[in-house]
Amino acid sequence: MKKGLSNFFENYLTKNPLFINKKALQGNFTPENIPHRDEQIKQLANILAPALRLEKPSNVFCYGKSGTGKTCVTDYVTSQVYDLSKKKKIDLKICYLNCKLKKIADTEYRLIAELARNFNVEVPATGLPTEEVYKIFVKAIDTKGKKLLILILDEIDQLVSKVGDGVLYNLTRINSGLKNCELSIIGISNDLLFTDNLDPRIKSSLSEEELVFPPYNAIQLQDILRERSKIAFRANVVEEGVIQKCAAYAAREHGDARRALELLRVAGELAERSGSEIIQIRHIDGAEEKIEKDTVLDVVRTQPKQSQVTLYSILKVCNNGKQIFTGDVYDFYKNICKDVGLKPLTQRRISDIIAELDMFGIINARVVSKGRYGRTKEISIGIPSSTMPKIEETLQEGLGL
DNA sequence: CACCGTTCAGTTGAACTAAGCAACGGAATTCGG
DNA sequence: GAATTCCGTTGCTTAGTTCAACTGAACGGTGGA
């Protein structure tokens, strides 16, 4: 046994790896070359350029579906501006925050606290008035010497839908209280209609400039994939047609480049694992399935206990495939809670949790009226049945059932 | 048959509560002279 | 007598609860053709 394993590792090491730089296919990689986004880069550069003369750049708003390069372009441009400002000895600070991150920046208090932490000020997780945290933050940035601050708020729509637009109002208003520092905001949103239901005052001050990121089409995705695969893989390991297929698949999903890249990466990993010398088209099919499974599993695993119990109840009740409703789930949920030793939440809360699970896409919940038999959410499973056993297993493990 | 009021089973919004935390200020304790 | 520690109070955030208004189509009754 031992011998066999060492053979295996030896084998593994002597084999030529397919990847040379896997990072190039990972989410947070910023390439030196962003195809088909020249227009946006130019615009954003124009908008931010005044920063290099120590003038406050306009606030910007970036729209576009996920995986259309919003984060990538802003990261690319801002880091260039930053580098240049260093050379010119301009005091410029760039702050990136993803508002979607739970427990980090998903409320007004936490957002400002996190910003303050970026300036090396300790802020307690709770206990202070939000007003106070603003003061701490302002004090931290408004130190001696003229300086600029560019604040990038990613997935800003998530924040606003949760806590309202008062946060943005306060942020835009902060500038008037600053003596030495000026604050520009770059908002990034996946939701194209986001600003429609924003207070007009906030809307006008926040989106002085707007950048739209249209989805990539299949041809453009191919360019992106080629570019990146050149960095990521050894030469000639990608079979003809693989790139096309990846691109086609992602183009179907509103031109999400992130998905295309992930698909290619996972296909590469699968190929490598199966000992194949090249990445073939069949690996993409495997990758597609694996990604689906992994992301769902990951979401499930990182859910809080109560959500997990709720999901488990839904899976169990739904087992025989028929339509199910909130009441059924809640009854079952209460029983499970007893088994697990968890305090059952009220139905009100479960209703919200079901809505959250729906947002994640794990289940589909639709409010239906059943005439005089009342009104409820009709729930069905939103994932392929092949991944169900795995999810159930994960849940049981997580809940100690 | 078309129309209309009733009814049900949750949904949804808002106000409220408990748990945790930090800051503040006064009381109690310690300490050095 | 000053410095330090302790402790209770107040006020904050946040997750979850309680309360109550609201929802919307099927049901079943009514009247008209």
Coordinates of C-alpha atoms (C1' of nucleotides) in Angstrom, one line a residue, chain A residues 107 109-110 126-130 345-346 348-349 369 371-372 374-375, chain C residues 11-20 22-28:
Chain A
T107 CA -24.9 46.8 7.3
Y109 CA -22.4 50.1 10.8
R110 CA -20.2 47.3 9.6
T126 CA -21.0 46.3 18.2
G127 CA -21.8 48.7 21.0
L128 CA -21.1 52.1 19.4
P129 CA -23.6 54.4 17.7
T130 CA -23.3 54.4 14.0
L345 CA -37.4 29.8 15.2
T346 CA -40.8 31.3 14.5
R348 CA -42.0 34.4 10.4
R349 CA -38.3 33.9 10.4
S369 CA -52.6 32.0 -3.7
G371 CA -58.0 30.6 -3.4
R372 CA -59.8 30.1 -0.2
G374 CA -55.1 30.4 1.7
R375 CA -51.8 31.8 0.5
Chain C
dG11 C1' -27.1 53.4 25.0
dC12 C1' -25.8 51.1 20.9
dT13 C1' -26.3 47.0 17.0
dT14 C1' -28.3 42.9 15.5
dA15 C1' -30.9 38.7 15.1
dG16 C1' -35.1 37.2 16.0
dT17 C1' -40.1 37.7 17.9
dT18 C1' -44.7 39.6 18.1
dC19 C1' -48.4 41.9 16.2
dA20 C1' -51.4 43.0 12.8
dC22 C1' -52.8 42.5 3.9
dT23 C1' -53.4 39.2 -0.1
dG24 C1' -55.6 37.0 -4.0
dA25 C1' -58.0 33.4 -6.2
dA26 C1' -61.1 29.3 -5.4
dC27 C1' -65.5 28.4 -3.3
dG28 C1' -70.2 28.7 -3.0

